[in-house]
Short mmCIF file of C-alpha atoms and ligand atoms in Angstrom, two decimals:
data_model
loop_
_atom_site.label_atom_id
_atom_site.label_comp_id
_atom_site.label_asym_id
_atom_site.label_seq_id
_atom_site.Cartn_x
_atom_site.Cartn_y
_atom_site.Cartn_z
CA UNK A 1 217.18 133.79 -87.21
CA UNK A 2 220.24 134.90 -85.28
CA UNK A 3 220.14 134.60 -81.48
CA UNK A 4 223.21 135.98 -79.74
CA UNK A 5 223.64 135.79 -75.96
CA UNK A 6 225.88 138.44 -74.43
CA UNK A 7 227.44 137.30 -71.13
CA UNK A 8 229.50 139.16 -68.56
CA UNK A 9 229.57 140.07 -64.89
CA UNK A 10 227.72 143.22 -63.76
CA UNK A 11 229.47 146.18 -65.41
CA UNK A 12 231.42 144.13 -67.97
CA UNK A 13 229.96 146.17 -70.84
CA UNK A 14 226.95 144.19 -72.07
CA UNK A 15 224.66 147.22 -72.31
CA UNK A 16 227.43 149.25 -73.98
CA UNK A 17 228.10 146.62 -76.64
CA UNK A 18 224.61 145.19 -77.29
CA UNK A 19 223.43 148.03 -79.61
CA UNK A 20 226.61 147.77 -81.75
CA UNK A 21 226.15 144.02 -82.20
CA UNK A 22 222.43 144.44 -82.85
CA UNK A 23 223.11 147.09 -85.55
CA UNK A 24 225.68 144.81 -87.13
CA UNK A 25 223.15 141.96 -87.30
CA UNK A 26 220.08 144.18 -87.91
CA UNK A 27 218.16 142.64 -85.00
CA UNK A 28 216.77 144.20 -81.77
CA UNK A 29 218.38 144.15 -78.32
CA UNK A 30 216.39 142.47 -75.56
CA UNK A 31 217.81 143.56 -72.22
CA UNK A 32 216.36 141.96 -69.08
CA UNK A 33 217.62 144.71 -66.76
CA UNK A 34 216.07 147.47 -68.92
CA UNK A 35 212.79 145.54 -68.99
CA UNK A 36 212.80 145.20 -65.19
CA UNK A 37 213.79 148.85 -64.58
CA UNK A 38 210.88 149.97 -66.81
CA UNK A 39 208.52 147.79 -64.76
CA UNK A 40 209.90 149.25 -61.51
CA UNK A 41 209.45 152.81 -62.84
CA UNK A 42 205.88 152.04 -63.94
CA UNK A 43 205.06 150.49 -60.56
CA UNK A 44 203.55 147.34 -62.10
CA UNK A 45 203.17 144.15 -60.00
CA UNK A 46 206.27 142.76 -61.77
CA UNK A 47 208.13 145.99 -60.95
CA UNK A 48 207.21 145.80 -57.29
CA UNK A 49 208.38 142.20 -57.09
CA UNK A 50 211.57 142.83 -59.09
CA UNK A 51 212.55 145.87 -57.03
CA UNK A 52 212.75 143.78 -53.85
CA UNK A 53 215.45 141.61 -55.43
CA UNK A 54 217.26 144.21 -57.54
CA UNK A 55 217.76 146.61 -54.64
CA UNK A 56 219.58 143.82 -52.74
CA UNK A 57 221.69 142.78 -55.70
CA UNK A 58 219.88 139.44 -55.98
CA UNK A 59 218.62 137.68 -59.08
CA UNK A 60 214.86 137.68 -59.40
CA UNK A 61 213.32 134.16 -59.41
CA UNK A 62 213.76 132.10 -62.57
CA UNK A 63 210.01 131.49 -63.06
CA UNK A 64 209.25 135.22 -63.12
CA UNK A 65 212.01 136.31 -65.49
CA UNK A 66 211.69 133.30 -67.82
CA UNK A 67 208.02 134.02 -68.45
CA UNK A 68 208.39 137.74 -69.19
CA UNK A 69 211.60 137.40 -71.16
CA UNK A 70 210.35 134.60 -73.39
CA UNK A 71 207.16 136.63 -74.06
CA UNK A 72 209.36 139.50 -75.27
CA UNK A 73 211.43 137.14 -77.38
CA UNK A 74 208.30 135.77 -79.08
CA UNK A 75 206.88 139.20 -79.84
CA UNK A 76 210.03 141.14 -80.76
CA UNK A 77 212.63 138.73 -82.10
CA UNK A 78 211.20 137.62 -85.41
CA UNK A 79 214.60 137.66 -87.16
CA UNK A 80 216.70 137.12 -84.08
CA UNK A 81 217.97 139.26 -81.22
CA UNK A 82 220.93 140.17 -79.06
CA UNK A 83 220.11 139.06 -75.51
CA UNK A 84 221.64 141.25 -72.77
CA UNK A 85 221.24 139.88 -69.22
CA UNK A 86 219.32 136.71 -70.03
CA UNK A 87 219.96 133.85 -69.40
CA UNK A 88 221.61 134.36 -66.00
CA UNK A 89 221.26 130.83 -64.56
CA UNK A 90 221.52 127.33 -65.99
CA UNK A 91 217.73 126.88 -65.54
CA UNK A 92 217.12 130.05 -67.61
CA UNK A 93 219.55 128.83 -70.30
CA UNK A 94 217.71 125.50 -70.50
CA UNK A 95 214.31 127.24 -70.66
CA UNK A 96 215.61 129.42 -73.52
CA UNK A 97 216.91 126.36 -75.40
CA UNK A 98 213.52 124.65 -75.05
CA UNK A 99 211.57 127.73 -76.20
CA UNK A 100 213.79 128.18 -79.27
CA UNK A 101 213.73 124.46 -80.12
CA UNK A 102 209.92 124.58 -80.39
CA UNK A 103 210.47 126.51 -83.64
CA UNK A 104 213.61 124.69 -84.74
CA UNK A 105 215.83 127.56 -83.53
CA UNK A 106 218.83 127.71 -81.18
CA UNK A 107 221.34 130.11 -79.66
CA UNK A 108 223.93 130.76 -82.36
CA UNK A 109 226.69 132.29 -80.23
CA UNK A 110 227.33 133.16 -76.60
CA UNK A 111 229.86 135.99 -76.27
CA UNK A 112 231.48 136.43 -72.86
CA UNK A 113 233.01 139.85 -72.06
CA UNK A 114 235.70 139.09 -69.46
CA UNK A 115 236.75 141.81 -66.96
CA UNK A 116 238.32 141.25 -63.49
CA UNK A 117 235.85 141.97 -60.67
CA UNK A 118 237.90 144.75 -59.01
CA UNK A 119 237.87 146.77 -62.25
CA UNK A 120 234.09 146.44 -62.37
CA UNK A 121 233.46 147.99 -58.97
CA UNK A 122 235.42 151.08 -60.10
CA UNK A 123 233.54 151.28 -63.42
CA UNK A 124 230.14 151.14 -61.82
CA UNK A 125 230.83 154.03 -59.44
CA UNK A 126 231.17 156.32 -62.47
CA UNK A 127 228.44 154.82 -64.66
CA UNK A 128 225.45 156.95 -65.68
CA UNK A 129 222.45 155.85 -67.76
CA UNK A 130 219.85 157.95 -69.52
CA UNK A 131 216.45 158.17 -67.91
CA UNK A 132 214.46 157.59 -71.11
CA UNK A 133 216.13 154.56 -72.68
CA UNK A 134 219.00 153.35 -70.50
CA UNK A 135 221.78 154.43 -72.90
CA UNK A 136 225.06 153.86 -71.06
CA UNK A 137 227.80 156.42 -70.21
CA UNK A 138 230.71 156.73 -67.83
CA UNK A 139 231.81 160.07 -66.40
CA UNK A 140 235.44 158.86 -66.36
CA UNK A 141 235.81 156.79 -69.54
CA UNK A 142 232.82 157.45 -71.78
CA UNK A 143 231.25 160.85 -70.99
CA UNK A 144 228.34 162.38 -72.97
CA UNK A 145 229.06 165.37 -75.24
CA UNK A 146 226.93 167.66 -73.02
CA UNK A 147 227.32 166.95 -69.29
CA UNK A 148 224.41 165.03 -67.76
CA UNK A 149 222.50 164.73 -71.03
CA UNK A 150 222.08 161.71 -73.32
CA UNK A 151 223.72 162.18 -76.76
CA UNK A 152 221.06 160.00 -78.39
CA UNK A 153 217.72 161.12 -76.92
CA UNK A 154 218.58 164.23 -74.84
CA UNK A 155 217.13 162.81 -71.62
CA UNK A 156 218.86 163.44 -68.27
CA UNK A 157 221.54 161.04 -67.04
CA UNK A 158 220.98 159.29 -63.72
CA UNK A 159 222.81 156.84 -61.46
CA UNK A 160 221.33 153.38 -61.09
CA UNK A 161 220.23 152.73 -57.49
CA UNK A 162 221.96 149.32 -57.56
CA UNK A 163 225.34 150.95 -58.42
CA UNK A 164 226.04 151.84 -54.80
CA UNK A 165 229.26 150.00 -53.82
CA UNK A 166 227.71 147.61 -51.25
CA UNK A 167 225.01 146.59 -53.75
CA UNK A 168 227.59 146.18 -56.50
CA UNK A 169 229.60 143.82 -54.28
CA UNK A 170 226.41 141.85 -53.44
CA UNK A 171 225.63 141.58 -57.17
CA UNK A 172 229.12 140.24 -57.87
CA UNK A 173 228.99 137.70 -55.02
CA UNK A 174 225.54 136.40 -55.90
CA UNK A 175 225.48 136.64 -59.66
CA UNK A 176 228.95 135.62 -60.83
CA UNK A 177 228.71 131.91 -59.76
CA UNK A 178 225.47 131.27 -61.74
CA UNK A 179 226.96 133.25 -64.66
CA UNK A 180 229.84 130.74 -64.72
CA UNK A 181 227.26 127.91 -64.94
CA UNK A 182 225.68 129.62 -67.94
CA UNK A 183 229.09 130.07 -69.60
CA UNK A 184 229.78 126.36 -69.04
CA UNK A 185 226.40 125.49 -70.60
CA UNK A 186 227.42 127.25 -73.82
CA UNK A 187 231.06 126.13 -73.66
CA UNK A 188 229.95 122.51 -73.65
CA UNK A 189 227.71 123.24 -76.66
CA UNK A 190 230.80 124.63 -78.47
CA UNK A 191 229.30 128.09 -79.04
CA UNK A 192 231.00 130.18 -76.32
CA UNK A 193 233.60 132.78 -77.28
CA UNK A 194 235.42 134.93 -74.70
CA UNK A 195 236.53 138.48 -75.43
CA UNK A 196 238.98 140.64 -73.40
CA UNK A 197 236.87 143.42 -71.86
CA UNK A 198 239.79 145.54 -70.60
CA UNK A 199 240.37 147.49 -73.78
CA UNK A 200 238.67 150.43 -75.47
CA UNK A 201 234.93 150.17 -76.17
CA UNK A 202 235.72 150.07 -79.91
CA UNK A 203 238.33 147.35 -79.34
CA UNK A 204 235.79 145.18 -77.50
CA UNK A 205 233.22 145.76 -80.30
CA UNK A 206 235.74 144.66 -82.93
CA UNK A 207 236.59 141.48 -81.03
CA UNK A 208 232.91 140.65 -80.45
CA UNK A 209 232.10 141.02 -84.15
CA UNK A 210 235.13 138.88 -85.06
CA UNK A 211 233.98 136.25 -82.53
CA UNK A 212 230.50 136.22 -84.10
CA UNK A 213 232.02 135.17 -87.36
CA UNK A 214 234.53 132.71 -85.93
CA UNK A 215 233.16 129.29 -86.82
CA UNK A 216 235.88 127.26 -85.09
CA UNK A 217 234.81 125.10 -82.13
CA UNK A 218 235.46 126.73 -78.72
P1 AP5 B 1 221.24 144.31 -65.46
O1 AP5 B 1 220.73 145.66 -65.75
O2 AP5 B 1 221.36 143.33 -66.55
O3 AP5 B 1 222.65 144.51 -64.74
P2 AP5 B 1 224.01 143.66 -64.78
O4 AP5 B 1 224.06 142.35 -65.41
O5 AP5 B 1 224.43 143.72 -63.37
O6 AP5 B 1 224.89 144.42 -65.75
P3 AP5 B 1 225.06 145.93 -65.83
O7 AP5 B 1 223.93 146.53 -66.63
O8 AP5 B 1 225.32 146.49 -64.46
O9 AP5 B 1 226.43 146.04 -66.62
P4 AP5 B 1 226.72 145.91 -68.17
O10 AP5 B 1 227.48 144.65 -68.42
O11 AP5 B 1 225.52 146.18 -69.00
O12 AP5 B 1 227.78 147.10 -68.31
P5 AP5 B 1 227.63 148.55 -68.99
O13 AP5 B 1 227.63 148.41 -70.47
O14 AP5 B 1 226.53 149.31 -68.34
O15 AP5 B 1 220.39 143.66 -64.28
C1 AP5 B 1 220.02 144.43 -63.15
C2 AP5 B 1 219.33 143.54 -62.13
O16 AP5 B 1 218.13 142.98 -62.70
C3 AP5 B 1 220.14 142.31 -61.67
O17 AP5 B 1 221.00 142.65 -60.59
C4 AP5 B 1 219.01 141.37 -61.23
O18 AP5 B 1 218.51 141.73 -59.96
C5 AP5 B 1 217.93 141.64 -62.25
N1 AP5 B 1 218.00 140.75 -63.43
C6 AP5 B 1 218.33 141.12 -64.72
N2 AP5 B 1 218.30 140.04 -65.54
C7 AP5 B 1 217.96 138.99 -64.76
C8 AP5 B 1 217.80 137.60 -65.03
N3 AP5 B 1 217.99 137.09 -66.26
N4 AP5 B 1 217.47 136.78 -63.98
C9 AP5 B 1 217.28 137.27 -62.74
N5 AP5 B 1 217.43 138.58 -62.42
C10 AP5 B 1 217.76 139.42 -63.42
O19 AP5 B 1 229.06 149.17 -68.58
C11 AP5 B 1 229.36 149.48 -67.23
C12 AP5 B 1 230.15 150.79 -67.17
O20 AP5 B 1 231.43 150.58 -67.78
C13 AP5 B 1 229.52 151.96 -67.96
O21 AP5 B 1 229.75 153.17 -67.27
C14 AP5 B 1 230.28 151.96 -69.32
O22 AP5 B 1 230.34 153.26 -69.89
C15 AP5 B 1 231.65 151.49 -68.87
N6 AP5 B 1 232.35 150.71 -69.90
C16 AP5 B 1 231.81 149.81 -70.78
N7 AP5 B 1 232.76 149.28 -71.56
C17 AP5 B 1 233.94 149.84 -71.16
C18 AP5 B 1 235.30 149.70 -71.60
N8 AP5 B 1 235.64 148.85 -72.60
N9 AP5 B 1 236.25 150.42 -70.95
C19 AP5 B 1 235.91 151.28 -69.94
N10 AP5 B 1 234.65 151.47 -69.50
C20 AP5 B 1 233.68 150.76 -70.10
MG1 MG B 2 223.48 146.55 -68.56
#
């Protein structure tokens, strides 16, 4: 069982890096944002609730996300998983610890992709994701081979509604402080590693994989 938590501010590169780490470890990616966007698109009760928070750049309530995310973890993470976007608050991190401890498991590594906030606002303006599966592109730094079409599944590329600049700034203001609490939670457990996010996508991947294997205390 290998549970890896990927941390970073909105736009730091979690969704870009999670599949590479998951392939390396041969485990699935569980991405809270993708889960919520699918619920919004399907118009489920969860989607309707989540949309109210996501469109304002706010975190959705801990009770709601903890329940759905831990259900996914139980059903899909038999040999481990890379967690993208969960936990986002100290309460979520503690709920995850408790759920894993029930089966004698724990978070093995928390990997923090560090990027200054001003760089992130710029990145998000040029981000595109694919409609079918949320694969991540950037028209400036990481374009698809065919314009507006996903290299992996061929679906059209779209802009996320929460990537509008005012919403991005709200996400930063409201979500970075609790993210720091989560980082501290893992730092005090000795399992946090921080990686420089202002380098090529391949450079970040290499550092993340090296940090996975670095057994030294943080
Ligand atoms: P979520 O979808 O998780 O959004 P987020 O955390 O804000 O992160 P992003 O997906 O925006 O960024 P990312 O780090 O994945 O970056 P990416 O790889 O795309 O959550 C959305 C919403 O759902 C939240 O706002 C909240 O409302 C709710 N939510 C989710 N989880 C929750 C939870 N646990 N509790 C409560 N609410 C929750 O990269 C960004 C761009 O940069 C891309 O264009 C990419 O191509 C480019 N890029 C990536 N790496 C590089 C690089 N090295 N150099 C240059 N460009 C790069
Ligand atoms: Mg993402």
